[in-house]
Amino acid sequence: MMAALAFGSLGPLAMRPADAASFDCARASAPDERAVCADPTLSAMDSEMGGLWFAYSRFPMLMGGNGARHEAARDFLAARGRCGADAGCLTGLYQARIAALKQQIVAFIAAMPPP
């Protein structure tokens, strides 16, 4: 129930139009970026991940937590680059990152004291 409330409250932060990546496709130059922009499913996953990242990045972290959060984002981008234009690799990577962000958001919300 807590997860449903958590994601219901994200509303427009978690979902964007399915045909738009979270970055400017006009400037896409790397194979992974071009693959995301060319594939509506990958583009939608990138948008969902971008919305989740936006929400997650707004949560206050204890000392060191913010650095770890940004390191995980850099690691994702590096892994995405290693996928190149491989849609299967990119799909699996996005699925894992989206699941991890959702889990981190739910955990943060669950740890909040009741109002």
PDB file of C-alpha atoms in Angstrom:
ATOM      1  CA  MET A   1       0.000   0.000   0.000  1.00  0.00           C
ATOM      2  CA  MET A   2       2.869   2.349   0.853  1.00  0.00           C
ATOM      3  CA  ALA A   3       4.393   1.759  -2.605  1.00  0.00           C
ATOM      4  CA  ALA A   4       1.102   2.607  -4.302  1.00  0.00           C
ATOM      5  CA  LEU A   5       0.872   5.817  -2.318  1.00  0.00           C
ATOM      6  CA  ALA A   6       4.489   6.652  -3.023  1.00  0.00           C
ATOM      7  CA  PHE A   7       4.197   6.296  -6.778  1.00  0.00           C
ATOM      8  CA  GLY A   8       0.726   7.785  -6.935  1.00  0.00           C
ATOM      9  CA  SER A   9       2.088  10.943  -5.358  1.00  0.00           C
ATOM     10  CA  LEU A  10       4.888  11.237  -7.912  1.00  0.00           C
ATOM     11  CA  GLY A  11       2.337  11.857 -10.646  1.00  0.00           C
ATOM     12  CA  PRO A  12       3.900  13.842 -13.458  1.00  0.00           C
ATOM     13  CA  LEU A  13       7.400  13.439 -12.058  1.00  0.00           C
ATOM     14  CA  ALA A  14       7.448   9.713 -12.794  1.00  0.00           C
ATOM     15  CA  MET A  15       5.879   9.750 -16.239  1.00  0.00           C
ATOM     16  CA  ARG A  16       6.519  11.888 -19.281  1.00  0.00           C
ATOM     17  CA  PRO A  17       5.315  11.520 -22.857  1.00  0.00           C
ATOM     18  CA  ALA A  18       6.339   8.144 -24.249  1.00  0.00           C
ATOM     19  CA  ASP A  19       7.942   9.677 -27.308  1.00  0.00           C
ATOM     20  CA  ALA A  20      10.479  11.880 -25.530  1.00  0.00           C
ATOM     21  CA  ALA A  21      13.734  10.848 -23.895  1.00  0.00           C
ATOM     22  CA  SER A  22      14.956  12.661 -20.794  1.00  0.00           C
ATOM     23  CA  PHE A  23      17.696  14.306 -22.855  1.00  0.00           C
ATOM     24  CA  ASP A  24      17.774  16.339 -26.060  1.00  0.00           C
ATOM     25  CA  CYS A  25      17.637  13.847 -28.930  1.00  0.00           C
ATOM     26  CA  ALA A  26      18.704  16.589 -31.353  1.00  0.00           C
ATOM     27  CA  ARG A  27      22.093  16.508 -29.629  1.00  0.00           C
ATOM     28  CA  ALA A  28      22.336  12.718 -29.350  1.00  0.00           C
ATOM     29  CA  SER A  29      25.694  11.650 -30.741  1.00  0.00           C
ATOM     30  CA  ALA A  30      26.684   8.432 -28.961  1.00  0.00           C
ATOM     31  CA  PRO A  31      25.288   5.099 -30.202  1.00  0.00           C
ATOM     32  CA  ASP A  32      23.376   4.510 -26.943  1.00  0.00           C
ATOM     33  CA  GLU A  33      21.775   7.955 -27.093  1.00  0.00           C
ATOM     34  CA  ARG A  34      20.759   7.535 -30.734  1.00  0.00           C
ATOM     35  CA  ALA A  35      19.316   4.081 -29.962  1.00  0.00           C
ATOM     36  CA  VAL A  36      17.215   5.487 -27.099  1.00  0.00           C
ATOM     37  CA  CYS A  37      15.936   8.306 -29.289  1.00  0.00           C
ATOM     38  CA  ALA A  38      15.110   5.968 -32.184  1.00  0.00           C
ATOM     39  CA  ASP A  39      13.180   3.398 -30.121  1.00  0.00           C
ATOM     40  CA  PRO A  40       9.850   4.535 -28.588  1.00  0.00           C
ATOM     41  CA  THR A  41      10.032   1.881 -25.849  1.00  0.00           C
ATOM     42  CA  LEU A  42      13.565   2.824 -24.811  1.00  0.00           C
ATOM     43  CA  SER A  43      12.668   6.502 -25.018  1.00  0.00           C
ATOM     44  CA  ALA A  44       9.692   5.937 -22.702  1.00  0.00           C
ATOM     45  CA  MET A  45      11.876   3.978 -20.283  1.00  0.00           C
ATOM     46  CA  ASP A  46      14.452   6.782 -20.316  1.00  0.00           C
ATOM     47  CA  SER A  47      11.715   9.317 -19.588  1.00  0.00           C
ATOM     48  CA  GLU A  48      10.357   7.208 -16.732  1.00  0.00           C
ATOM     49  CA  MET A  49      13.837   6.798 -15.298  1.00  0.00           C
ATOM     50  CA  GLY A  50      14.437  10.544 -15.640  1.00  0.00           C
ATOM     51  CA  GLY A  51      11.256  11.309 -13.716  1.00  0.00           C
ATOM     52  CA  LEU A  52      12.141   8.833 -10.989  1.00  0.00           C
ATOM     53  CA  TRP A  53      15.673  10.252 -10.786  1.00  0.00           C
ATOM     54  CA  PHE A  54      14.266  13.771 -10.463  1.00  0.00           C
ATOM     55  CA  ALA A  55      12.068  12.685  -7.541  1.00  0.00           C
ATOM     56  CA  TYR A  56      14.821  10.626  -5.894  1.00  0.00           C
ATOM     57  CA  SER A  57      17.413  13.373  -6.271  1.00  0.00           C
ATOM     58  CA  ARG A  58      15.221  15.713  -4.202  1.00  0.00           C
ATOM     59  CA  PHE A  59      15.355  13.506  -1.101  1.00  0.00           C
ATOM     60  CA  PRO A  60      17.809  14.730   1.529  1.00  0.00           C
ATOM     61  CA  MET A  61      20.676  12.317   2.189  1.00  0.00           C
ATOM     62  CA  LEU A  62      22.949  11.767   5.134  1.00  0.00           C
ATOM     63  CA  MET A  63      26.637  12.542   4.777  1.00  0.00           C
ATOM     64  CA  GLY A  64      28.064  10.557   1.865  1.00  0.00           C
ATOM     65  CA  GLY A  65      24.660   9.517   0.554  1.00  0.00           C
ATOM     66  CA  ASN A  66      24.475  12.236  -2.056  1.00  0.00           C
ATOM     67  CA  GLY A  67      27.861  11.262  -3.458  1.00  0.00           C
ATOM     68  CA  ALA A  68      26.785   7.614  -3.668  1.00  0.00           C
ATOM     69  CA  ARG A  69      23.553   8.641  -5.378  1.00  0.00           C
ATOM     70  CA  HIS A  70      25.471  10.580  -8.051  1.00  0.00           C
ATOM     71  CA  GLU A  71      28.019   7.796  -8.447  1.00  0.00           C
ATOM     72  CA  ALA A  72      25.186   5.332  -9.170  1.00  0.00           C
ATOM     73  CA  ALA A  73      23.881   7.724 -11.850  1.00  0.00           C
ATOM     74  CA  ARG A  74      27.342   7.994 -13.420  1.00  0.00           C
ATOM     75  CA  ASP A  75      27.681   4.205 -13.310  1.00  0.00           C
ATOM     76  CA  PHE A  76      24.352   3.858 -15.137  1.00  0.00           C
ATOM     77  CA  LEU A  77      25.442   6.275 -17.865  1.00  0.00           C
ATOM     78  CA  ALA A  78      28.750   4.445 -18.286  1.00  0.00           C
ATOM     79  CA  ALA A  79      26.954   1.093 -18.527  1.00  0.00           C
ATOM     80  CA  ARG A  80      24.499   2.568 -21.018  1.00  0.00           C
ATOM     81  CA  GLY A  81      27.433   3.729 -23.112  1.00  0.00           C
ATOM     82  CA  ARG A  82      28.904   0.228 -23.046  1.00  0.00           C
ATOM     83  CA  CYS A  83      25.592  -1.116 -24.403  1.00  0.00           C
ATOM     84  CA  GLY A  84      26.014   1.005 -27.505  1.00  0.00           C
ATOM     85  CA  ALA A  85      23.055   0.502 -29.840  1.00  0.00           C
ATOM     86  CA  ASP A  86      22.169  -2.951 -28.415  1.00  0.00           C
ATOM     87  CA  ALA A  87      18.456  -2.573 -27.604  1.00  0.00           C
ATOM     88  CA  GLY A  88      18.384  -5.743 -25.497  1.00  0.00           C
ATOM     89  CA  CYS A  89      21.270  -4.539 -23.365  1.00  0.00           C
ATOM     90  CA  LEU A  90      19.706  -1.087 -23.004  1.00  0.00           C
ATOM     91  CA  THR A  91      16.293  -2.533 -22.094  1.00  0.00           C
ATOM     92  CA  GLY A  92      17.737  -4.709 -19.336  1.00  0.00           C
ATOM     93  CA  LEU A  93      19.813  -1.838 -18.014  1.00  0.00           C
ATOM     94  CA  TYR A  94      16.838   0.536 -17.919  1.00  0.00           C
ATOM     95  CA  GLN A  95      14.613  -2.079 -16.274  1.00  0.00           C
ATOM     96  CA  ALA A  96      17.197  -2.606 -13.525  1.00  0.00           C
ATOM     97  CA  ARG A  97      17.760   1.124 -12.959  1.00  0.00           C
ATOM     98  CA  ILE A  98      14.028   1.887 -12.850  1.00  0.00           C
ATOM     99  CA  ALA A  99      13.471  -0.932 -10.350  1.00  0.00           C
ATOM    100  CA  ALA A 100      16.371   0.298  -8.190  1.00  0.00           C
ATOM    101  CA  LEU A 101      15.096   3.889  -8.178  1.00  0.00           C
ATOM    102  CA  LYS A 102      11.569   2.762  -7.283  1.00  0.00           C
ATOM    103  CA  GLN A 103      12.952   0.645  -4.434  1.00  0.00           C
ATOM    104  CA  GLN A 104      15.040   3.547  -3.143  1.00  0.00           C
ATOM    105  CA  ILE A 105      12.075   5.929  -3.271  1.00  0.00           C
ATOM    106  CA  VAL A 106       9.806   3.463  -1.454  1.00  0.00           C
ATOM    107  CA  ALA A 107      12.489   2.830   1.182  1.00  0.00           C
ATOM    108  CA  PHE A 108      12.960   6.543   1.755  1.00  0.00           C
ATOM    109  CA  ILE A 109       9.233   7.175   2.083  1.00  0.00           C
ATOM    110  CA  ALA A 110       8.802   4.163   4.383  1.00  0.00           C
ATOM    111  CA  ALA A 111      11.530   5.533   6.663  1.00  0.00           C
ATOM    112  CA  MET A 112       9.826   8.908   7.020  1.00  0.00           C
ATOM    113  CA  PRO A 113       8.141   9.540  10.355  1.00  0.00           C
ATOM    114  CA  PRO A 114       4.352   9.647  10.235  1.00  0.00           C
ATOM    115  CA  PRO A 115       2.829  13.127   9.925  1.00  0.00           C
TER     116      PRO A 115
END
